[in-house]
Short mmCIF file of C-alpha atoms in Angstrom, two decimals:
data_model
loop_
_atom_site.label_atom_id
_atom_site.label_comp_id
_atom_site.label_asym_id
_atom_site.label_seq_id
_atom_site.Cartn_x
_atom_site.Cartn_y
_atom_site.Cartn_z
CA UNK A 1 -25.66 350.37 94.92
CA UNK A 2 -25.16 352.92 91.95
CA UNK A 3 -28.65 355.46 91.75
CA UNK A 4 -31.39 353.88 89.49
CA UNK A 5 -32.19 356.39 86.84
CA UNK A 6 -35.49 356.19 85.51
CA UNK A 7 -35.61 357.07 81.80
CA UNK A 8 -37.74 358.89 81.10
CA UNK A 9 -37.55 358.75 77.30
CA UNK A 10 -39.07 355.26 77.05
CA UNK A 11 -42.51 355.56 76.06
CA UNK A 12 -44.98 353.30 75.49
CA UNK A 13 -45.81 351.62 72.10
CA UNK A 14 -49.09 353.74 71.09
CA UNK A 15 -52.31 351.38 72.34
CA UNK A 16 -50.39 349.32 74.79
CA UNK A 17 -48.26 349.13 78.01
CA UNK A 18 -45.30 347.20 75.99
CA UNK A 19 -42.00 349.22 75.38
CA UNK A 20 -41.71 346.83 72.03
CA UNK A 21 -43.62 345.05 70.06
CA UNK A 22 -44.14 341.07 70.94
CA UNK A 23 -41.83 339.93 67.56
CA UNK A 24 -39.64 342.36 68.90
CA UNK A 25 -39.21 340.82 72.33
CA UNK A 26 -38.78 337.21 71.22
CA UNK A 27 -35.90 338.31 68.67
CA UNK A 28 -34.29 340.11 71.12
CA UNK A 29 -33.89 336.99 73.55
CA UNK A 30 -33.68 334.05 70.98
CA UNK A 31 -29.81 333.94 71.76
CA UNK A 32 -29.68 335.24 75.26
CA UNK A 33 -32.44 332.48 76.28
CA UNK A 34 -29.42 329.90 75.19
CA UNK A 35 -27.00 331.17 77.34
CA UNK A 36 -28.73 330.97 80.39
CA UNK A 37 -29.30 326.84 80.31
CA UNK A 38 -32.80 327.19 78.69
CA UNK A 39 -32.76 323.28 76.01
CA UNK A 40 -36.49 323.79 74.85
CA UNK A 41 -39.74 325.43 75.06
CA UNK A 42 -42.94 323.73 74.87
CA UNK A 43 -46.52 324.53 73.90
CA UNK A 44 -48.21 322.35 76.49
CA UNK A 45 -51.59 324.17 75.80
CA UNK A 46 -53.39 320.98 74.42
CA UNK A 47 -52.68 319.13 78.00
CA UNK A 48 -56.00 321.11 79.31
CA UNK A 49 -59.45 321.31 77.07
CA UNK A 50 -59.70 324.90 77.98
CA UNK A 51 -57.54 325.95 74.90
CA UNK A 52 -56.00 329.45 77.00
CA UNK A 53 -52.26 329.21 75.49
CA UNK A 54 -49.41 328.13 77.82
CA UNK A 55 -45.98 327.08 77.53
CA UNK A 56 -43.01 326.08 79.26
CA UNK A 57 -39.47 326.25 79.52
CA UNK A 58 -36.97 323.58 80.17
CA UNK A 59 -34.12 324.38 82.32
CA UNK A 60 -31.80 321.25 83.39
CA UNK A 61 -29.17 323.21 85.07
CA UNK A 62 -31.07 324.78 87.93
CA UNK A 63 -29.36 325.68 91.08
CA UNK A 64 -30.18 322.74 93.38
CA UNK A 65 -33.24 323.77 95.72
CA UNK A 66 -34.85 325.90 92.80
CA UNK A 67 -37.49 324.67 90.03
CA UNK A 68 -36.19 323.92 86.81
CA UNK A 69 -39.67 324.04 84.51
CA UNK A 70 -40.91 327.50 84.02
CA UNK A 71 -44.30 328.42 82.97
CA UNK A 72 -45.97 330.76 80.62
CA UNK A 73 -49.73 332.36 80.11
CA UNK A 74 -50.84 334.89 77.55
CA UNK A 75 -53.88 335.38 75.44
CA UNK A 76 -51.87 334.11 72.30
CA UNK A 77 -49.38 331.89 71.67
CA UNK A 78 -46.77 334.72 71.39
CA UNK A 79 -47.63 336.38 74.73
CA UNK A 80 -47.45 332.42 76.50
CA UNK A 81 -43.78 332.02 74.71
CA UNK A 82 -43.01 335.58 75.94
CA UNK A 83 -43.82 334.91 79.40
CA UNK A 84 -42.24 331.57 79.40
CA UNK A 85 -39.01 332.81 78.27
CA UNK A 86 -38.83 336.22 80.58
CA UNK A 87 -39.58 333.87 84.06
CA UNK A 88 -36.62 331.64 82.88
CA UNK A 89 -34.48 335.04 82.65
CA UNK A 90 -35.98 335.67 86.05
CA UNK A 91 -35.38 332.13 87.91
CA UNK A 92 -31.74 332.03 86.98
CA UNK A 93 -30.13 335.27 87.75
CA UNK A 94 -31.82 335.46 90.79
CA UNK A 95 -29.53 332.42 91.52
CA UNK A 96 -26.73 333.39 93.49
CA UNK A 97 -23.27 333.72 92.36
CA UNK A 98 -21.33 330.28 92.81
CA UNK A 99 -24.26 328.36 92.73
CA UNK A 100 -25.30 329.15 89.09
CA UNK A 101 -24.02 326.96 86.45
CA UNK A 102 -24.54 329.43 83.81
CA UNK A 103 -23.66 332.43 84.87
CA UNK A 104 -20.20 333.04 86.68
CA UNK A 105 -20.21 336.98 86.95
CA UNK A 106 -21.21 339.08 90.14
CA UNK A 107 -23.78 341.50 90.44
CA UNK A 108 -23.15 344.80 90.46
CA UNK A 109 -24.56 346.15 93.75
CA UNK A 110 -21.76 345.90 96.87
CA UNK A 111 -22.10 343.13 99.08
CA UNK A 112 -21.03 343.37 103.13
CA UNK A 113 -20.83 340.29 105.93
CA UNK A 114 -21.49 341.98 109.38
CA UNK A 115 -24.30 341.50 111.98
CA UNK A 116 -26.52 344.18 111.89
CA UNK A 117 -25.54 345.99 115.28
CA UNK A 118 -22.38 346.49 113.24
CA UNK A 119 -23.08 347.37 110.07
CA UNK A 120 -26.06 350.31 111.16
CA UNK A 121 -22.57 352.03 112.59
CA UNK A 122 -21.35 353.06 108.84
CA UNK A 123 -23.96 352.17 106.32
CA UNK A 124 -27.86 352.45 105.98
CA UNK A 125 -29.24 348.98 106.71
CA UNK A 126 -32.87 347.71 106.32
CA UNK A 127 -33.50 346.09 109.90
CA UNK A 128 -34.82 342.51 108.73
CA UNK A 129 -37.62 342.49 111.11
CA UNK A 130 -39.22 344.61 109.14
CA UNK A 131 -39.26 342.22 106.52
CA UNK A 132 -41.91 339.79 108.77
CA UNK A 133 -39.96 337.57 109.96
CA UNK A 134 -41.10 333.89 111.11
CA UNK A 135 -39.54 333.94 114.18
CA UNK A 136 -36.79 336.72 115.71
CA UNK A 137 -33.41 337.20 114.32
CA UNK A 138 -30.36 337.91 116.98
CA UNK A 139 -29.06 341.48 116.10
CA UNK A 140 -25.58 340.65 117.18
CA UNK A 141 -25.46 337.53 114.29
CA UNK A 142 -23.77 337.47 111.43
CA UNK A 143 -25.71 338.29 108.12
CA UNK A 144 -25.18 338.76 104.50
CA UNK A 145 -26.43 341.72 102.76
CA UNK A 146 -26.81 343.46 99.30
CA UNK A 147 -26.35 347.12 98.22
CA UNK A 148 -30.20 348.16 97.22
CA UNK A 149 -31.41 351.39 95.79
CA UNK A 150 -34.48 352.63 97.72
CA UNK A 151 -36.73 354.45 94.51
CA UNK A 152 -39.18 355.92 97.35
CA UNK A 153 -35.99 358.08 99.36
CA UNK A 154 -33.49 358.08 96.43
CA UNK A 155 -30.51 356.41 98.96
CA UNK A 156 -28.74 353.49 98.89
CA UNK A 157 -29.52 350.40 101.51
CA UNK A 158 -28.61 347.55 102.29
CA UNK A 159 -30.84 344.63 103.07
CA UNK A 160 -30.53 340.71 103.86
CA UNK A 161 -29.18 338.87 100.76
CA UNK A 162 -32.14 336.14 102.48
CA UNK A 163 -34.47 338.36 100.56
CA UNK A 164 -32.70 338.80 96.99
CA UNK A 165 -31.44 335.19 95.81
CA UNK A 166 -33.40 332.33 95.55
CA UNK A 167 -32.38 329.90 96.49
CA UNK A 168 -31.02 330.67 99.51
CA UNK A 169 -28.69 329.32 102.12
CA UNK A 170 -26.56 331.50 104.45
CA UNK A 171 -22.74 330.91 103.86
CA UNK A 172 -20.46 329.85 107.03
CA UNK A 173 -21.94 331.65 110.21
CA UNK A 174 -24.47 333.82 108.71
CA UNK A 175 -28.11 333.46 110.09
CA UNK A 176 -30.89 332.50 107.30
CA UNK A 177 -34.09 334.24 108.12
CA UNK A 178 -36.26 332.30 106.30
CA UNK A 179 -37.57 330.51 103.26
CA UNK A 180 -36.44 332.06 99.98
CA UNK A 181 -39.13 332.97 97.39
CA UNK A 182 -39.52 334.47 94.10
CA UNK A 183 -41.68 337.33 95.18
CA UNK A 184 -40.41 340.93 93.43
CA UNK A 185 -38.60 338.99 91.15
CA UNK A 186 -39.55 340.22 87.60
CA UNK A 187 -37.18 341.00 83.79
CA UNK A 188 -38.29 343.55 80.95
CA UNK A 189 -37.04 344.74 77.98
CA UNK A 190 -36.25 347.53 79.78
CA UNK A 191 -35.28 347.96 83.44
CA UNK A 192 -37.72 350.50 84.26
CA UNK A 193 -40.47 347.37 82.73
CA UNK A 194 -38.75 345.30 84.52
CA UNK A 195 -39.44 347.64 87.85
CA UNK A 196 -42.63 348.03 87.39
CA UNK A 197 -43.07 344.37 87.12
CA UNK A 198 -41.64 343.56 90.46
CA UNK A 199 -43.52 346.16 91.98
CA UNK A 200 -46.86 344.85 90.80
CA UNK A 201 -46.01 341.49 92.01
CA UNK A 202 -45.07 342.62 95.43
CA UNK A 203 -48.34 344.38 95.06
CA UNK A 204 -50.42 341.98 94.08
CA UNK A 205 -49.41 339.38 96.74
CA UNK A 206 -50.02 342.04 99.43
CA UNK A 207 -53.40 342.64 98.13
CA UNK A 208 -54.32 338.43 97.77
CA UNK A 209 -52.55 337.94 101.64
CA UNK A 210 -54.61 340.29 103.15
CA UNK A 211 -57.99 338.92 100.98
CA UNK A 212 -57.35 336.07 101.62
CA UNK A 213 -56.48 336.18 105.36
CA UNK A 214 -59.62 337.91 105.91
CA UNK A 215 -61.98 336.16 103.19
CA UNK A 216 -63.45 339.78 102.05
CA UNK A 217 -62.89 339.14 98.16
CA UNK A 218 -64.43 342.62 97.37
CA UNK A 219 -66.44 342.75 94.61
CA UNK A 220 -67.36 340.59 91.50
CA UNK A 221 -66.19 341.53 88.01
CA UNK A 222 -68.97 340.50 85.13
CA UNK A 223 -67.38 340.71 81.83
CA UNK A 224 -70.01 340.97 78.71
CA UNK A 225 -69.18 340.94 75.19
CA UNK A 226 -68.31 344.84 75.08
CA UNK A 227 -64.50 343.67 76.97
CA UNK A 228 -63.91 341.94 73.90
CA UNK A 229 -60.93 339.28 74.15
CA UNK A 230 -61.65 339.20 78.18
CA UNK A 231 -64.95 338.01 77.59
CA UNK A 232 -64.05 335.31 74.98
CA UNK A 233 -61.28 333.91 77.46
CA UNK A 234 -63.81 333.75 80.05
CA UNK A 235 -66.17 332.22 78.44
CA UNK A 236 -63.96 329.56 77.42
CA UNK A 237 -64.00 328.50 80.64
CA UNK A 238 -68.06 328.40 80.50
CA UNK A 239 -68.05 326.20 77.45
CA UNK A 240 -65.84 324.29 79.06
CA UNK A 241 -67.79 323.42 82.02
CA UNK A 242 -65.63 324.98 84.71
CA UNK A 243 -67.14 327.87 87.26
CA UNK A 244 -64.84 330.99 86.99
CA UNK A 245 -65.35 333.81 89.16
CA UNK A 246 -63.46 337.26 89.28
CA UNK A 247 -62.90 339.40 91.71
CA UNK A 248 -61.63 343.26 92.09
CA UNK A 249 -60.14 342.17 95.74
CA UNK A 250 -59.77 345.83 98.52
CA UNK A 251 -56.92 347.05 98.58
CA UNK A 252 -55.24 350.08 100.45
CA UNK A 253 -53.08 350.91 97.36
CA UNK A 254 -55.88 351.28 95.10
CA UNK A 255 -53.91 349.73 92.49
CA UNK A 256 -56.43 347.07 90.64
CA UNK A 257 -55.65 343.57 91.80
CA UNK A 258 -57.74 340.70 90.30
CA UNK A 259 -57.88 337.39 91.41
CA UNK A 260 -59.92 334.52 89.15
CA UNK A 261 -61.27 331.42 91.18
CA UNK A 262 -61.89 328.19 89.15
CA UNK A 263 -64.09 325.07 89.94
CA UNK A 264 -64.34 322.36 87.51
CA UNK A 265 -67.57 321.24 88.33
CA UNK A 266 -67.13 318.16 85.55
CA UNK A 267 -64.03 316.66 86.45
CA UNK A 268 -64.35 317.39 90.21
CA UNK A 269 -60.92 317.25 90.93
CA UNK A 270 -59.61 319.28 94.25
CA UNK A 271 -56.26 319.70 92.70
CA UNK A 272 -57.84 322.26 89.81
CA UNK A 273 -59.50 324.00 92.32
CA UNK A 274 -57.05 326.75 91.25
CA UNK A 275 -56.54 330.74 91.36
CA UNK A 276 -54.63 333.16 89.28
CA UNK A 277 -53.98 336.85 90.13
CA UNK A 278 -52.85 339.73 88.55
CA UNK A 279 -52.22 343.83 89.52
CA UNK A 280 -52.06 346.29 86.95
CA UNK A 281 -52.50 349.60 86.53
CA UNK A 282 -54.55 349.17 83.70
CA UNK A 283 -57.51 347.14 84.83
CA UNK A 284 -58.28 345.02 81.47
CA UNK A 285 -54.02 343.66 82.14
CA UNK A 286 -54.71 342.67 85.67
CA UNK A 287 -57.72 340.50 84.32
CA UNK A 288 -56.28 339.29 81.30
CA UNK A 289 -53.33 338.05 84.15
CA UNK A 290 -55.70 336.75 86.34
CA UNK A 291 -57.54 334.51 84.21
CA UNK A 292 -54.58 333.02 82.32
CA UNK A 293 -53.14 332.80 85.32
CA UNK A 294 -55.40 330.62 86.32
CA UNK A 295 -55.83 328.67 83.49
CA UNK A 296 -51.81 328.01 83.68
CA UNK A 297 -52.24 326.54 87.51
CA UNK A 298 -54.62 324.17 85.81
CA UNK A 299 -51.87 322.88 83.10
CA UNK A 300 -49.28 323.03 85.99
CA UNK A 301 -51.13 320.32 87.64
CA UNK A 302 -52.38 318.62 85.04
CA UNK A 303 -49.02 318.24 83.98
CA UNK A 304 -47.42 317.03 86.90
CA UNK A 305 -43.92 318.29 86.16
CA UNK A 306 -42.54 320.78 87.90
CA UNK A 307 -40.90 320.57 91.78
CA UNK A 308 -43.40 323.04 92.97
CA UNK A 309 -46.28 320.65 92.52
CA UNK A 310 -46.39 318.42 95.55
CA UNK A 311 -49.93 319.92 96.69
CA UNK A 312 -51.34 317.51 94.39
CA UNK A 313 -51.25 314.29 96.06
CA UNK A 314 -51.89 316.03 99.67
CA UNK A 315 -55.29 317.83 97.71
CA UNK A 316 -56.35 314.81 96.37
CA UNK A 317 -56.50 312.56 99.61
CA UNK A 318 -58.62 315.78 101.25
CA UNK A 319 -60.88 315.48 98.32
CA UNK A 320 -63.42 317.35 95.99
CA UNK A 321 -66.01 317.81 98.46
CA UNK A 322 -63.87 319.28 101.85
CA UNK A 323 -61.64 321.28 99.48
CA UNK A 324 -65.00 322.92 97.80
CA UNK A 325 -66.21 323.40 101.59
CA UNK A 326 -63.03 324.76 103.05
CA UNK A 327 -62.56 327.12 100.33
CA UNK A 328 -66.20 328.15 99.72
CA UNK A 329 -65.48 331.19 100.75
CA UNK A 330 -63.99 332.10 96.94
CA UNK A 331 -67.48 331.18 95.14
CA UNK A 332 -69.62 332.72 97.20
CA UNK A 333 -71.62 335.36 94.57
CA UNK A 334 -70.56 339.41 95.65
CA UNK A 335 -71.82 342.20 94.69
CA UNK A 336 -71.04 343.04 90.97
CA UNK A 337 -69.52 345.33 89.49
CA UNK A 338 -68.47 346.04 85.17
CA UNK A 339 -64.80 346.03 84.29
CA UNK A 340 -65.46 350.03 83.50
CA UNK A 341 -66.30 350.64 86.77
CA UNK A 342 -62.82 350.39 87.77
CA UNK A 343 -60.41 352.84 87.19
CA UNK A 344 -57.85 353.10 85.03
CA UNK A 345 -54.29 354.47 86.29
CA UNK A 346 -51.60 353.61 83.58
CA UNK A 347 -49.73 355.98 81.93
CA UNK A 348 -47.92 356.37 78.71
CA UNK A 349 -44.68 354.99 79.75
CA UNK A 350 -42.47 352.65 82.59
CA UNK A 351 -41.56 355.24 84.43
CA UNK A 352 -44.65 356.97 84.49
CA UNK A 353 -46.24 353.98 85.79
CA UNK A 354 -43.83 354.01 88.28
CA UNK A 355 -44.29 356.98 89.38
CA UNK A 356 -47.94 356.10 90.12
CA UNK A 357 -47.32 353.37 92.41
CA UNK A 358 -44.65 355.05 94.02
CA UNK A 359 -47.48 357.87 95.22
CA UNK A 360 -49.98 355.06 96.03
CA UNK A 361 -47.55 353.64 98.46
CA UNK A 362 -46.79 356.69 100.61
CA UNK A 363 -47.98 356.43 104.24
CA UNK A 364 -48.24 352.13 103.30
CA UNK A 365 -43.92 351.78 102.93
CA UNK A 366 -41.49 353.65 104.03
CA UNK A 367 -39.01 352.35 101.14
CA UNK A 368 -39.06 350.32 97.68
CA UNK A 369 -36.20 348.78 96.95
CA UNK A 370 -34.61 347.77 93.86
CA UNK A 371 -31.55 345.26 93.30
CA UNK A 372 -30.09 345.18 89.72
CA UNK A 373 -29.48 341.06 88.94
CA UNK A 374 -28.77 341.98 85.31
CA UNK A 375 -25.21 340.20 84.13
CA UNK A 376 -23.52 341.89 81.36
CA UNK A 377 -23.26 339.27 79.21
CA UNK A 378 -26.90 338.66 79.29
CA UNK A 379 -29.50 341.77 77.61
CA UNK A 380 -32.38 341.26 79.55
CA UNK A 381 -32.52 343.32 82.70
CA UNK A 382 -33.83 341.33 85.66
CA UNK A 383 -34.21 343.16 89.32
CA UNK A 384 -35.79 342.19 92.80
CA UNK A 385 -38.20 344.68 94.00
CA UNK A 386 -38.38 344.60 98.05
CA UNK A 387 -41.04 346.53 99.54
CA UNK A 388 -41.16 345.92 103.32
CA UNK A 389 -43.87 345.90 105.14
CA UNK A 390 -46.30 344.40 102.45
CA UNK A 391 -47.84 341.31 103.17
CA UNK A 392 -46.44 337.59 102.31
CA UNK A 393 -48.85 335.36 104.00
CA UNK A 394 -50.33 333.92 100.63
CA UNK A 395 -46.79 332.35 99.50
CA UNK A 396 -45.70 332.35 103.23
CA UNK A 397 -48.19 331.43 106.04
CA UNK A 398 -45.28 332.42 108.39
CA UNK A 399 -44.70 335.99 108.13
CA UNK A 400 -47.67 337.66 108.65
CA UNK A 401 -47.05 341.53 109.17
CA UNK A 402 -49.51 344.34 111.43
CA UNK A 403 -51.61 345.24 108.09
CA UNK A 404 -52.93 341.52 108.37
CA UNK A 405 -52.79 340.99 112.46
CA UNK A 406 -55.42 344.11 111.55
CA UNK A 407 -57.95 342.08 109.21
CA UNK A 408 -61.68 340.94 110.72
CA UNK A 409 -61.87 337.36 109.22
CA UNK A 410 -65.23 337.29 107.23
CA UNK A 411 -67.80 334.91 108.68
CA UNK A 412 -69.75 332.90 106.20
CA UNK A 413 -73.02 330.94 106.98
CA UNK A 414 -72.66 327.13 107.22
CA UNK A 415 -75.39 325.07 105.48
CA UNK A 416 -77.75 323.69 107.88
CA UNK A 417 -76.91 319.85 106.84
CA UNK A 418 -73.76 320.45 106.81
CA UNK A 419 -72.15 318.88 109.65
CA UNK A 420 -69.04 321.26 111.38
CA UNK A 421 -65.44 319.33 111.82
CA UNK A 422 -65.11 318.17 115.25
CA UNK A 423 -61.67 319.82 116.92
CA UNK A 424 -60.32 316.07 119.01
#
């Protein structure tokens, strides 16, 4: 794949860690957004009582296998739209070529057919079981890959096209290594934003996988009216009568990921017994993420409608009480800590940023890939960050890598009248 130059050029907008301005960003995609299948978006904040905006985007012409309602969160109405919009751009051109009905042109990166035994011989190739596999791929099998660009070694490889599309399915005799996901998968107005998006997602899952593998949460964020608009989405949640907690989860990276728990202790209802999560840089961004994050997971199932929603009906018949129990480990109280007790890492621009992570990571990856899905006749750059090695376990309970097989789960104490589940 043709090198990835960073430019360095693009600075932030003074005061924030946007390369434009939000009116900015929805003009610049209020055309493209109709090319790529997109009939309406919706402001579907009034289906909860919380009040946290959210919206979603309809998109009827989804590859088969893939979602076709996309979501959006923000702390306005503008940033909800935004988000809505840019995960729609994400979902459908990470759809491969062929299968999407809305855009018919290729990707730039090369693309090679050969088993991997073969294709070491005259290109650099990512060996897949690196990238923690469910079970053990035959080396001598056919596979498909993509032309990457590795940011941390400044090469070109190639990895499994398993990894890049979504969805996936392995043409003729090729092997499929496993379930397709969305993970890395991130658009900007920029494709350095863009970048640092999917690296922050790959990130962030890493960082839940591991905390949540091992139930060591870290420590307990207590906002207070000096975070300003934090504090007021927070405590919408409060005045709603549902528990939110917030925590600064460990992680080996350093890089601030926040996840926010939610319990609401009115309704009782195991199926809004919900999480959101964010990584940032900047601390205040990976809690503003976190919590309307999780206030989105609550529309999403209140809502009912999209195809990634079938943990409803299995939640409910566990009910309230066993989900609270099995998942206790999320409320417990931790030690607490002030949102300016964490440090701040952002820069002034994308690439800066990048940079930064790219530093963080050394002696945790070995490479960070990039694959460019932008289309020409689309403006809004969309790439798949692969970083292997990280942890997938909390959108994959399958591939668990050595950082997890590594993790002490955290014992808890069990109430004394509580009576244990009895293994037949």
């Amino acid at each position: 794949m043709p090198e990835i130059k960073l430019d360095r050029s693009i600075s932030y907008l003074e005061g924030t860690q946007r390369v434009y301005d939000e009116a900015t960003t929805l003009e610049n995609t209020k055309d493209e957004i109709k090319k790529i299948g997109v009939t309406r978006i919706a402001d579907i904040t009034n289906l909860d009582r919380l009040g946290i905006p959210i919206f979603s985007a309809i998109r009827p012409s989804a590859a088969r296998g893939a979602i076709s309602i996309y979501s959006g969160k923000g702390s306005t109405e503008q940033r909800a739209r935004i988000s809505a919009i840019m995960e729609s751009f994400e979902r459908c051109l990470a759809e491969r070529p062929g299968l999407n009905a809305n855009i018919k042109s290729e990707i730039s990166a090369p693309t090679l057919v050969e088993s991997y035994v073969r294709a070491i011989e005259s290109c650099t190739v990512l060996d897949p079981a690196t990238l923690l596999l469910p079970q053990p791929y035959l080396p001598q099998s056919l596979l498909e890959w993509v032309g990457t660009y590795d940011l941390m070694n400044n090469e070109e490889v190639f990895v499994s096209s398993n990894s890049v599309y979504h969805p996936y399915d392995s043409p003729g005799q090729c092997q499929k290594l496993f379930l397709s996901n969305t993970n890395g998968l991130a658009s900007g107005n920029v494709i350095e934003e863009a970048i640092l998006h999917g690296m922050l997602e790959v990130i962030e899952r890493d960082a839940i996988s591991i905390a949540q593998y091992s139930r060591n949460l870290g420590k307990e964020i207590v906002l207070t009216e000096k975070d300003g608009y934090l504090y007021e989405l927070a405590s919408k949640f409060k005045d709603a009568g549902i528990e939110l907690k917030i925590w600064l989860v460990p992680s080996d990276t350093g890089i601030p990921t926040v996840i926010a728990v939610t319990d609401d202790v009115k309704l009782k209802d195991p199926a809004l017994l919900v999480m959101g999560a964010g990584s940032h840089l900047k601390p205040e961004i990976a809690v503003a993420r976190a919590i309307t994050e999780a206030a989105q997971s609550r529309v999403v199932q209140i809502q009912g409608a999209r195809e990634d929603t079938d943990r409803e009906g299995f939640i409910r018949s566990v009910g309230y009480d066993r989900m609270k129990r099995l998942n206790r480990f999320w409320f417990e109280d931790g030690e607490k800590i002030s949102l300016s007790e964490v440090q701040d890492l952002s820069r002034k621009s994308p690439a800066e940023n990048i940079d930064v992570i790219l530093e963080k990571l050394k002696g945790l990856a070995e490479r960070v890939l990039v694959v460019d899905l932008s289309r020409e006749e689309i403006k809004v750059p969309v790439v798949r960050v692969i970083i292997p090695g990280l942890e997938l376990f909390t959108i994959d309970r399958d591939r668990k890598g050595k950082r997890i097989g590594s993790q002490r789960k955290k014992e808890f104490s069990r109430n004394k009248n509580e009576k244990p589940w009895k293994r037949r």
